[in-house]
Amino acid sequence: MSRVLRILVAVVVLFGGVVSPLAAENAQLARGTAITDPDLLRKLDQNDALTISRLLWPERNANFPLTTDMLFSQLPQLAPIPPAIDAEFDRYIAQQKAAYPTETIGVGEGFDVQLFDQANLKSRDTRFVLAGVVNRMDRAYVSEESCGEIRLIYRLARFETRPDGSKSATRLPMTFNLVMKARDARQTDASGKPVTCADIARRWLDNGDWQGLIGGGFSPHDAMLDRIETNIQISIAPKSALHDFRSDYLLKVFKYNAATKTFEESTLENQIDSNRILADNDLRRDFKAWLLAPENLRAFDRGTVLIPEKFLAKAAVVPTPAGLDASSLQPEFGMMQGEGKGDPVFADNDVVGALKQATRGIDMPNIRSVAGFQRRLNDVTCAGCHQTRGIGGFHFPGVDWLADKPSNSTIVPASPHFFGDQVRRRDILTAFAAGKRPDFSRGFASRPQTRGSGELAGTEYEDGWGAHCSLQNAGSETRDKSFTSWTCAKGLTCQAAAASSRIGMCFIKTR
């Protein structure tokens, strides 16, 4: 990572780190926690500073990024990824044909369900371009030694030559996240001192002053690699009323194995495999007992729970939009009482009793009701989070710096969920920088945890137009205890946006 940061520093200094007008609107929220400026990202990408091939093959002599056909054929670390994705496509197609036998499915506009073209991952005309760099030191609770993560997010793009000889570039609906440890225990700064979490946090908060992190490289060069996360819009259904014209997104994770030096297919963190759990009585019993144990339930409330792998899935298909109501589109559906036709894993009385036991002498700020438990069970998963206040199924599609005149849909680099969470993430970096132990807790995905800051007040990210809010319970003047703080800004009122009796959206009172 020190090599990466050394290159990044040089580019930031060389080009002055100027924030472009396209990124100015949200740059203030992302200050110190993410690099979203399209001009800087373009320079980093075009100078081969932070390309996938440079990070995974640092001794490579060439100074240009690899197209996807070469990327997956010349980098042995990535060899397991294409066949794993191909297998998921095969499963998805088989499931779609079984569920919707009257519909056609394939690549192209002639089909009812239109697939992502897998040929894009084997093409000389496509490559991954840098879409953003995101500090995730707020995830240091997963591994304190590594101080959290730094995520380099890439967007797949196709490059073509027009008849007049000019070039065109089109972004495709896939992101590739190279997740690196924020720190390695062997990493040192320029003076030979070990790099600390405080050092890293200070450099991020100092607006690009990474000087204290530069230092010399260390061996092995792959010490900072953690995993790869892929997100593909696997299908769209613009002609299909059976799908309510939704899109499906495929999520996969590949964990780096230092022994084999490859990224291997892995489970998705906290992606509950509900179908497998519901079908297996032993798993059902074990999962219920594990999650309702007081210590685990408290971590579940804080949003820092790490569910054991035996309960997790190795892939997730995320339908969007999923709406505000519990439905089969959501990953936890069927596990709670009143959902689906089968026996639930969690009866209401189970949850109420477990909450009473877990809260003896301890305040639980988020889960204070069965409805709060159900919402956390959904948004703690990768799929449930991506369904909440995302841009389609993406949280970070990145600004389209390839376009001469980006449309409004490609000027905003990230989702409302992403920007709403920056106050919490920056508070954690500030604590790290001061040498304090951070509060790693997080609220629900629908509403940001403000940490006492008024920075988001009145915005769509917190309580402004379109924000998620709590409806009064039918027949009473009260709101569900888990969502009492979900109010709307002055001049707005919480109104039902679906059949939901609990969650609405903030709109003008006269609507």
PDB file of N, CA and C in Angstrom, residues 288-374:
ATOM      1  N   LYS A 288     -31.003 -18.948  15.017  1.00  0.00           N
ATOM      2  CA  LYS A 288     -31.859 -18.265  15.992  1.00  0.00           C
ATOM      3  C   LYS A 288     -31.158 -18.139  17.342  1.00  0.00           C
ATOM      4  N   ALA A 289     -30.564 -19.235  17.810  1.00  0.00           N
ATOM      5  CA  ALA A 289     -29.886 -19.214  19.107  1.00  0.00           C
ATOM      6  C   ALA A 289     -28.687 -18.271  19.085  1.00  0.00           C
ATOM      7  N   TRP A 290     -27.958 -18.274  17.984  1.00  0.00           N
ATOM      8  CA  TRP A 290     -26.760 -17.432  17.900  1.00  0.00           C
ATOM      9  C   TRP A 290     -27.125 -15.951  17.887  1.00  0.00           C
ATOM     10  N   LEU A 291     -28.069 -15.568  17.040  1.00  0.00           N
ATOM     11  CA  LEU A 291     -28.371 -14.142  16.883  1.00  0.00           C
ATOM     12  C   LEU A 291     -29.066 -13.561  18.108  1.00  0.00           C
ATOM     13  N   LEU A 292     -29.891 -14.359  18.792  1.00  0.00           N
ATOM     14  CA  LEU A 292     -30.626 -13.839  19.942  1.00  0.00           C
ATOM     15  C   LEU A 292     -29.827 -13.880  21.241  1.00  0.00           C
ATOM     16  N   ALA A 293     -28.633 -14.459  21.216  1.00  0.00           N
ATOM     17  CA  ALA A 293     -27.766 -14.406  22.396  1.00  0.00           C
ATOM     18  C   ALA A 293     -27.465 -12.943  22.712  1.00  0.00           C
ATOM     19  N   PRO A 294     -27.536 -12.527  23.977  1.00  0.00           N
ATOM     20  CA  PRO A 294     -27.420 -11.100  24.328  1.00  0.00           C
ATOM     21  C   PRO A 294     -26.226 -10.382  23.711  1.00  0.00           C
ATOM     22  N   GLU A 295     -25.048 -10.984  23.774  1.00  0.00           N
ATOM     23  CA  GLU A 295     -23.859 -10.311  23.238  1.00  0.00           C
ATOM     24  C   GLU A 295     -23.971 -10.089  21.734  1.00  0.00           C
ATOM     25  N   ASN A 296     -24.470 -11.098  21.017  1.00  0.00           N
ATOM     26  CA  ASN A 296     -24.605 -10.975  19.565  1.00  0.00           C
ATOM     27  C   ASN A 296     -25.723 -10.012  19.192  1.00  0.00           C
ATOM     28  N   LEU A 297     -26.797 -10.015  19.970  1.00  0.00           N
ATOM     29  CA  LEU A 297     -27.911  -9.113  19.687  1.00  0.00           C
ATOM     30  C   LEU A 297     -27.495  -7.659  19.891  1.00  0.00           C
ATOM     31  N   ARG A 298     -26.637  -7.404  20.871  1.00  0.00           N
ATOM     32  CA  ARG A 298     -26.141  -6.038  21.076  1.00  0.00           C
ATOM     33  C   ARG A 298     -25.261  -5.593  19.904  1.00  0.00           C
ATOM     34  N   ALA A 299     -24.406  -6.497  19.409  1.00  0.00           N
ATOM     35  CA  ALA A 299     -23.585  -6.167  18.235  1.00  0.00           C
ATOM     36  C   ALA A 299     -24.469  -5.975  17.007  1.00  0.00           C
ATOM     37  N   PHE A 300     -25.533  -6.751  16.916  1.00  0.00           N
ATOM     38  CA  PHE A 300     -26.516  -6.632  15.833  1.00  0.00           C
ATOM     39  C   PHE A 300     -27.150  -5.249  15.873  1.00  0.00           C
ATOM     40  N   ASP A 301     -27.493  -4.786  17.053  1.00  0.00           N
ATOM     41  CA  ASP A 301     -28.062  -3.451  17.224  1.00  0.00           C
ATOM     42  C   ASP A 301     -27.070  -2.374  16.801  1.00  0.00           C
ATOM     43  N   ARG A 302     -25.803  -2.532  17.190  1.00  0.00           N
ATOM     44  CA  ARG A 302     -24.781  -1.531  16.853  1.00  0.00           C
ATOM     45  C   ARG A 302     -24.417  -1.545  15.370  1.00  0.00           C
ATOM     46  N   GLY A 303     -24.755  -2.620  14.666  1.00  0.00           N
ATOM     47  CA  GLY A 303     -24.373  -2.727  13.260  1.00  0.00           C
ATOM     48  C   GLY A 303     -22.975  -3.254  13.068  1.00  0.00           C
ATOM     49  N   THR A 304     -22.390  -3.835  14.116  1.00  0.00           N
ATOM     50  CA  THR A 304     -21.022  -4.357  14.033  1.00  0.00           C
ATOM     51  C   THR A 304     -20.991  -5.877  14.133  1.00  0.00           C
ATOM     52  N   VAL A 305     -22.132  -6.512  14.018  1.00  0.00           N
ATOM     53  CA  VAL A 305     -22.194  -7.972  14.118  1.00  0.00           C
ATOM     54  C   VAL A 305     -21.474  -8.617  12.937  1.00  0.00           C
ATOM     55  N   LEU A 306     -20.819  -9.742  13.188  1.00  0.00           N
ATOM     56  CA  LEU A 306     -20.189 -10.539  12.135  1.00  0.00           C
ATOM     57  C   LEU A 306     -20.769 -11.942  12.227  1.00  0.00           C
ATOM     58  N   ILE A 307     -21.717 -12.233  11.363  1.00  0.00           N
ATOM     59  CA  ILE A 307     -22.437 -13.505  11.395  1.00  0.00           C
ATOM     60  C   ILE A 307     -21.520 -14.626  10.907  1.00  0.00           C
ATOM     61  N   PRO A 308     -21.493 -15.775  11.594  1.00  0.00           N
ATOM     62  CA  PRO A 308     -20.629 -16.891  11.177  1.00  0.00           C
ATOM     63  C   PRO A 308     -20.892 -17.335   9.741  1.00  0.00           C
ATOM     64  N   GLU A 309     -19.840 -17.784   9.076  1.00  0.00           N
ATOM     65  CA  GLU A 309     -19.917 -18.121   7.656  1.00  0.00           C
ATOM     66  C   GLU A 309     -20.911 -19.235   7.351  1.00  0.00           C
ATOM     67  N   LYS A 310     -21.146 -20.137   8.290  1.00  0.00           N
ATOM     68  CA  LYS A 310     -22.029 -21.270   7.989  1.00  0.00           C
ATOM     69  C   LYS A 310     -23.462 -20.825   7.698  1.00  0.00           C
ATOM     70  N   PHE A 311     -23.806 -19.594   8.070  1.00  0.00           N
ATOM     71  CA  PHE A 311     -25.146 -19.073   7.807  1.00  0.00           C
ATOM     72  C   PHE A 311     -25.202 -18.192   6.554  1.00  0.00           C
ATOM     73  N   LEU A 312     -24.090 -18.035   5.857  1.00  0.00           N
ATOM     74  CA  LEU A 312     -23.994 -17.027   4.799  1.00  0.00           C
ATOM     75  C   LEU A 312     -23.984 -17.622   3.396  1.00  0.00           C
ATOM     76  N   ALA A 313     -24.279 -16.764   2.414  1.00  0.00           N
ATOM     77  CA  ALA A 313     -24.317 -17.154   1.003  1.00  0.00           C
ATOM     78  C   ALA A 313     -23.062 -16.678   0.289  1.00  0.00           C
ATOM     79  N   LYS A 314     -22.745 -17.331  -0.830  1.00  0.00           N
ATOM     80  CA  LYS A 314     -21.586 -16.946  -1.638  1.00  0.00           C
ATOM     81  C   LYS A 314     -21.972 -16.053  -2.816  1.00  0.00           C
ATOM     82  N   ALA A 315     -23.227 -15.722  -2.918  1.00  0.00           N
ATOM     83  CA  ALA A 315     -23.688 -14.809  -3.968  1.00  0.00           C
ATOM     84  C   ALA A 315     -25.015 -14.221  -3.527  1.00  0.00           C
ATOM     85  N   ALA A 316     -25.342 -13.077  -4.076  1.00  0.00           N
ATOM     86  CA  ALA A 316     -26.635 -12.462  -3.800  1.00  0.00           C
ATOM     87  C   ALA A 316     -27.151 -11.815  -5.072  1.00  0.00           C
ATOM     88  N   VAL A 317     -28.403 -12.081  -5.398  1.00  0.00           N
ATOM     89  CA  VAL A 317     -29.078 -11.388  -6.488  1.00  0.00           C
ATOM     90  C   VAL A 317     -30.012 -10.366  -5.848  1.00  0.00           C
ATOM     91  N   VAL A 318     -29.819  -9.105  -6.218  1.00  0.00           N
ATOM     92  CA  VAL A 318     -30.505  -8.000  -5.551  1.00  0.00           C
ATOM     93  C   VAL A 318     -31.501  -7.358  -6.511  1.00  0.00           C
ATOM     94  N   PRO A 319     -32.814  -7.578  -6.325  1.00  0.00           N
ATOM     95  CA  PRO A 319     -33.800  -6.897  -7.165  1.00  0.00           C
ATOM     96  C   PRO A 319     -33.971  -5.451  -6.704  1.00  0.00           C
ATOM     97  N   THR A 320     -34.015  -4.521  -7.651  1.00  0.00           N
ATOM     98  CA  THR A 320     -34.259  -3.118  -7.312  1.00  0.00           C
ATOM     99  C   THR A 320     -35.185  -2.503  -8.361  1.00  0.00           C
ATOM    100  N   PRO A 321     -36.053  -1.566  -7.937  1.00  0.00           N
ATOM    101  CA  PRO A 321     -36.269  -1.181  -6.544  1.00  0.00           C
ATOM    102  C   PRO A 321     -37.078  -2.239  -5.799  1.00  0.00           C
ATOM    103  N   ALA A 322     -36.886  -2.291  -4.479  1.00  0.00           N
ATOM    104  CA  ALA A 322     -37.565  -3.299  -3.669  1.00  0.00           C
ATOM    105  C   ALA A 322     -38.717  -2.713  -2.861  1.00  0.00           C
ATOM    106  N   GLY A 323     -38.820  -1.384  -2.804  1.00  0.00           N
ATOM    107  CA  GLY A 323     -39.898  -0.764  -2.052  1.00  0.00           C
ATOM    108  C   GLY A 323     -39.617  -0.703  -0.566  1.00  0.00           C
ATOM    109  N   LEU A 324     -40.572  -0.148   0.172  1.00  0.00           N
ATOM    110  CA  LEU A 324     -40.412   0.049   1.613  1.00  0.00           C
ATOM    111  C   LEU A 324     -41.017  -1.077   2.436  1.00  0.00           C
ATOM    112  N   ASP A 325     -41.805  -1.931   1.822  1.00  0.00           N
ATOM    113  CA  ASP A 325     -42.500  -2.980   2.549  1.00  0.00           C
ATOM    114  C   ASP A 325     -41.739  -4.296   2.505  1.00  0.00           C
ATOM    115  N   ALA A 326     -41.925  -5.109   3.544  1.00  0.00           N
ATOM    116  CA  ALA A 326     -41.344  -6.448   3.555  1.00  0.00           C
ATOM    117  C   ALA A 326     -41.959  -7.262   2.424  1.00  0.00           C
ATOM    118  N   SER A 327     -41.101  -7.905   1.629  1.00  0.00           N
ATOM    119  CA  SER A 327     -41.576  -8.709   0.507  1.00  0.00           C
ATOM    120  C   SER A 327     -40.526  -9.735   0.145  1.00  0.00           C
ATOM    121  N   SER A 328     -40.882 -10.621  -0.768  1.00  0.00           N
ATOM    122  CA  SER A 328     -39.954 -11.667  -1.199  1.00  0.00           C
ATOM    123  C   SER A 328     -38.740 -11.094  -1.918  1.00  0.00           C
ATOM    124  N   LEU A 329     -38.764  -9.801  -2.241  1.00  0.00           N
ATOM    125  CA  LEU A 329     -37.609  -9.166  -2.873  1.00  0.00           C
ATOM    126  C   LEU A 329     -36.477  -8.938  -1.877  1.00  0.00           C
ATOM    127  N   GLN A 330     -36.797  -8.954  -0.601  1.00  0.00           N
ATOM    128  CA  GLN A 330     -35.807  -8.654   0.431  1.00  0.00           C
ATOM    129  C   GLN A 330     -35.144  -9.931   0.941  1.00  0.00           C
ATOM    130  N   PRO A 331     -33.865  -9.857   1.296  1.00  0.00           N
ATOM    131  CA  PRO A 331     -33.105 -11.071   1.631  1.00  0.00           C
ATOM    132  C   PRO A 331     -33.573 -11.802   2.877  1.00  0.00           C
ATOM    133  N   GLU A 332     -34.169 -11.090   3.842  1.00  0.00           N
ATOM    134  CA  GLU A 332     -34.573 -11.778   5.073  1.00  0.00           C
ATOM    135  C   GLU A 332     -36.002 -12.306   5.019  1.00  0.00           C
ATOM    136  N   PHE A 333     -36.722 -12.054   3.942  1.00  0.00           N
ATOM    137  CA  PHE A 333     -38.153 -12.350   3.900  1.00  0.00           C
ATOM    138  C   PHE A 333     -38.415 -13.832   4.185  1.00  0.00           C
ATOM    139  N   GLY A 334     -39.384 -14.070   5.052  1.00  0.00           N
ATOM    140  CA  GLY A 334     -39.737 -15.428   5.455  1.00  0.00           C
ATOM    141  C   GLY A 334     -39.185 -15.811   6.808  1.00  0.00           C
ATOM    142  N   MET A 335     -38.258 -15.014   7.333  1.00  0.00           N
ATOM    143  CA  MET A 335     -37.650 -15.348   8.622  1.00  0.00           C
ATOM    144  C   MET A 335     -38.441 -14.798   9.805  1.00  0.00           C
ATOM    145  N   MET A 336     -39.261 -13.782   9.558  1.00  0.00           N
ATOM    146  CA  MET A 336     -40.022 -13.157  10.632  1.00  0.00           C
ATOM    147  C   MET A 336     -41.473 -13.622  10.612  1.00  0.00           C
ATOM    148  N   GLN A 337     -42.085 -13.591  11.761  1.00  0.00           N
ATOM    149  CA  GLN A 337     -43.492 -13.973  11.884  1.00  0.00           C
ATOM    150  C   GLN A 337     -44.358 -13.087  10.993  1.00  0.00           C
ATOM    151  N   GLY A 338     -45.267 -13.720  10.245  1.00  0.00           N
ATOM    152  CA  GLY A 338     -46.160 -12.977   9.363  1.00  0.00           C
ATOM    153  C   GLY A 338     -45.642 -12.796   7.958  1.00  0.00           C
ATOM    154  N   GLU A 339     -44.430 -13.278   7.685  1.00  0.00           N
ATOM    155  CA  GLU A 339     -43.856 -13.179   6.345  1.00  0.00           C
ATOM    156  C   GLU A 339     -43.916 -14.548   5.673  1.00  0.00           C
ATOM    157  N   GLY A 340     -44.478 -14.598   4.484  1.00  0.00           N
ATOM    158  CA  GLY A 340     -44.504 -15.858   3.757  1.00  0.00           C
ATOM    159  C   GLY A 340     -45.474 -16.855   4.366  1.00  0.00           C
ATOM    160  N   LYS A 341     -45.421 -18.081   3.863  1.00  0.00           N
ATOM    161  CA  LYS A 341     -46.376 -19.112   4.269  1.00  0.00           C
ATOM    162  C   LYS A 341     -45.783 -20.121   5.251  1.00  0.00           C
ATOM    163  N   GLY A 342     -44.473 -20.221   5.308  1.00  0.00           N
ATOM    164  CA  GLY A 342     -43.842 -21.212   6.169  1.00  0.00           C
ATOM    165  C   GLY A 342     -43.681 -20.736   7.604  1.00  0.00           C
ATOM    166  N   ASP A 343     -43.103 -21.605   8.422  1.00  0.00           N
ATOM    167  CA  ASP A 343     -42.835 -21.249   9.815  1.00  0.00           C
ATOM    168  C   ASP A 343     -41.654 -20.283   9.878  1.00  0.00           C
ATOM    169  N   PRO A 344     -41.781 -19.225  10.646  1.00  0.00           N
ATOM    170  CA  PRO A 344     -40.682 -18.258  10.734  1.00  0.00           C
ATOM    171  C   PRO A 344     -39.547 -18.781  11.606  1.00  0.00           C
ATOM    172  N   VAL A 345     -38.375 -18.200  11.420  1.00  0.00           N
ATOM    173  CA  VAL A 345     -37.256 -18.489  12.318  1.00  0.00           C
ATOM    174  C   VAL A 345     -37.445 -17.729  13.628  1.00  0.00           C
ATOM    175  N   PHE A 346     -37.940 -16.492  13.520  1.00  0.00           N
ATOM    176  CA  PHE A 346     -38.086 -15.628  14.691  1.00  0.00           C
ATOM    177  C   PHE A 346     -39.554 -15.264  14.895  1.00  0.00           C
ATOM    178  N   ALA A 347     -40.160 -15.790  15.963  1.00  0.00           N
ATOM    179  CA  ALA A 347     -41.494 -15.357  16.351  1.00  0.00           C
ATOM    180  C   ALA A 347     -41.378 -14.021  17.080  1.00  0.00           C
ATOM    181  N   ASP A 348     -42.446 -13.246  17.061  1.00  0.00           N
ATOM    182  CA  ASP A 348     -42.413 -11.941  17.726  1.00  0.00           C
ATOM    183  C   ASP A 348     -42.025 -12.071  19.196  1.00  0.00           C
ATOM    184  N   ASN A 349     -42.576 -13.072  19.876  1.00  0.00           N
ATOM    185  CA  ASN A 349     -42.273 -13.251  21.296  1.00  0.00           C
ATOM    186  C   ASN A 349     -40.802 -13.593  21.527  1.00  0.00           C
ATOM    187  N   ASP A 350     -40.191 -14.319  20.567  1.00  0.00           N
ATOM    188  CA  ASP A 350     -38.755 -14.620  20.677  1.00  0.00           C
ATOM    189  C   ASP A 350     -37.944 -13.330  20.709  1.00  0.00           C
ATOM    190  N   VAL A 351     -38.283 -12.426  19.808  1.00  0.00           N
ATOM    191  CA  VAL A 351     -37.537 -11.170  19.687  1.00  0.00           C
ATOM    192  C   VAL A 351     -37.763 -10.289  20.910  1.00  0.00           C
ATOM    193  N   VAL A 352     -39.017 -10.174  21.339  1.00  0.00           N
ATOM    194  CA  VAL A 352     -39.331  -9.339  22.504  1.00  0.00           C
ATOM    195  C   VAL A 352     -38.589  -9.840  23.738  1.00  0.00           C
ATOM    196  N   GLY A 353     -38.595 -11.146  23.946  1.00  0.00           N
ATOM    197  CA  GLY A 353     -37.898 -11.712  25.098  1.00  0.00           C
ATOM    198  C   GLY A 353     -36.396 -11.505  25.029  1.00  0.00           C
ATOM    199  N   ALA A 354     -35.825 -11.681  23.839  1.00  0.00           N
ATOM    200  CA  ALA A 354     -34.375 -11.505  23.675  1.00  0.00           C
ATOM    201  C   ALA A 354     -33.970 -10.051  23.881  1.00  0.00           C
ATOM    202  N   LEU A 355     -34.802  -9.115  23.431  1.00  0.00           N
ATOM    203  CA  LEU A 355     -34.496  -7.694  23.620  1.00  0.00           C
ATOM    204  C   LEU A 355     -34.512  -7.322  25.102  1.00  0.00           C
ATOM    205  N   LYS A 356     -35.457  -7.867  25.837  1.00  0.00           N
ATOM    206  CA  LYS A 356     -35.516  -7.587  27.274  1.00  0.00           C
ATOM    207  C   LYS A 356     -34.257  -8.082  27.971  1.00  0.00           C
ATOM    208  N   GLN A 357     -33.806  -9.267  27.586  1.00  0.00           N
ATOM    209  CA  GLN A 357     -32.614  -9.834  28.209  1.00  0.00           C
ATOM    210  C   GLN A 357     -31.360  -9.048  27.826  1.00  0.00           C
ATOM    211  N   ALA A 358     -31.273  -8.651  26.554  1.00  0.00           N
ATOM    212  CA  ALA A 358     -30.070  -7.957  26.071  1.00  0.00           C
ATOM    213  C   ALA A 358     -29.962  -6.537  26.589  1.00  0.00           C
ATOM    214  N   THR A 359     -31.093  -5.923  26.943  1.00  0.00           N
ATOM    215  CA  THR A 359     -31.078  -4.511  27.343  1.00  0.00           C
ATOM    216  C   THR A 359     -31.053  -4.310  28.850  1.00  0.00           C
ATOM    217  N   ARG A 360     -30.855  -5.351  29.602  1.00  0.00           N
ATOM    218  CA  ARG A 360     -30.775  -5.198  31.054  1.00  0.00           C
ATOM    219  C   ARG A 360     -29.556  -4.351  31.430  1.00  0.00           C
ATOM    220  N   GLY A 361     -29.824  -3.125  31.851  1.00  0.00           N
ATOM    221  CA  GLY A 361     -28.745  -2.225  32.250  1.00  0.00           C
ATOM    222  C   GLY A 361     -27.992  -1.602  31.095  1.00  0.00           C
ATOM    223  N   ILE A 362     -28.416  -1.871  29.859  1.00  0.00           N
ATOM    224  CA  ILE A 362     -27.721  -1.355  28.673  1.00  0.00           C
ATOM    225  C   ILE A 362     -28.745  -0.753  27.716  1.00  0.00           C
ATOM    226  N   ASP A 363     -28.440   0.411  27.176  1.00  0.00           N
ATOM    227  CA  ASP A 363     -29.321   1.036  26.194  1.00  0.00           C
ATOM    228  C   ASP A 363     -28.987   0.531  24.799  1.00  0.00           C
ATOM    229  N   MET A 364     -29.999   0.110  24.066  1.00  0.00           N
ATOM    230  CA  MET A 364     -29.816  -0.276  22.662  1.00  0.00           C
ATOM    231  C   MET A 364     -30.458   0.809  21.814  1.00  0.00           C
ATOM    232  N   PRO A 365     -29.662   1.596  21.105  1.00  0.00           N
ATOM    233  CA  PRO A 365     -30.177   2.795  20.437  1.00  0.00           C
ATOM    234  C   PRO A 365     -31.017   2.547  19.197  1.00  0.00           C
ATOM    235  N   ASN A 366     -30.912   1.391  18.586  1.00  0.00           N
ATOM    236  CA  ASN A 366     -31.590   1.175  17.308  1.00  0.00           C
ATOM    237  C   ASN A 366     -32.756   0.198  17.403  1.00  0.00           C
ATOM    238  N   ILE A 367     -32.476  -1.025  17.815  1.00  0.00           N
ATOM    239  CA  ILE A 367     -33.506  -2.069  17.822  1.00  0.00           C
ATOM    240  C   ILE A 367     -34.260  -2.014  19.139  1.00  0.00           C
ATOM    241  N   ARG A 368     -35.484  -1.472  19.083  1.00  0.00           N
ATOM    242  CA  ARG A 368     -36.310  -1.345  20.284  1.00  0.00           C
ATOM    243  C   ARG A 368     -37.677  -1.975  20.089  1.00  0.00           C
ATOM    244  N   SER A 369     -37.813  -2.750  19.028  1.00  0.00           N
ATOM    245  CA  SER A 369     -39.099  -3.368  18.709  1.00  0.00           C
ATOM    246  C   SER A 369     -38.870  -4.497  17.718  1.00  0.00           C
ATOM    247  N   VAL A 370     -39.913  -5.271  17.486  1.00  0.00           N
ATOM    248  CA  VAL A 370     -39.840  -6.343  16.488  1.00  0.00           C
ATOM    249  C   VAL A 370     -39.584  -5.745  15.105  1.00  0.00           C
ATOM    250  N   ALA A 371     -40.219  -4.606  14.816  1.00  0.00           N
ATOM    251  CA  ALA A 371     -40.026  -3.965  13.510  1.00  0.00           C
ATOM    252  C   ALA A 371     -38.578  -3.520  13.327  1.00  0.00           C
ATOM    253  N   GLY A 372     -37.957  -3.041  14.399  1.00  0.00           N
ATOM    254  CA  GLY A 372     -36.551  -2.656  14.315  1.00  0.00           C
ATOM    255  C   GLY A 372     -35.651  -3.851  14.079  1.00  0.00           C
ATOM    256  N   PHE A 373     -35.972  -4.973  14.723  1.00  0.00           N
ATOM    257  CA  PHE A 373     -35.205  -6.207  14.519  1.00  0.00           C
ATOM    258  C   PHE A 373     -35.322  -6.661  13.062  1.00  0.00           C
ATOM    259  N   GLN A 374     -36.536  -6.618  12.523  1.00  0.00           N
ATOM    260  CA  GLN A 374     -36.748  -7.033  11.128  1.00  0.00           C
ATOM    261  C   GLN A 374     -35.982  -6.137  10.163  1.00  0.00           C
TER     262      GLN A 374
END
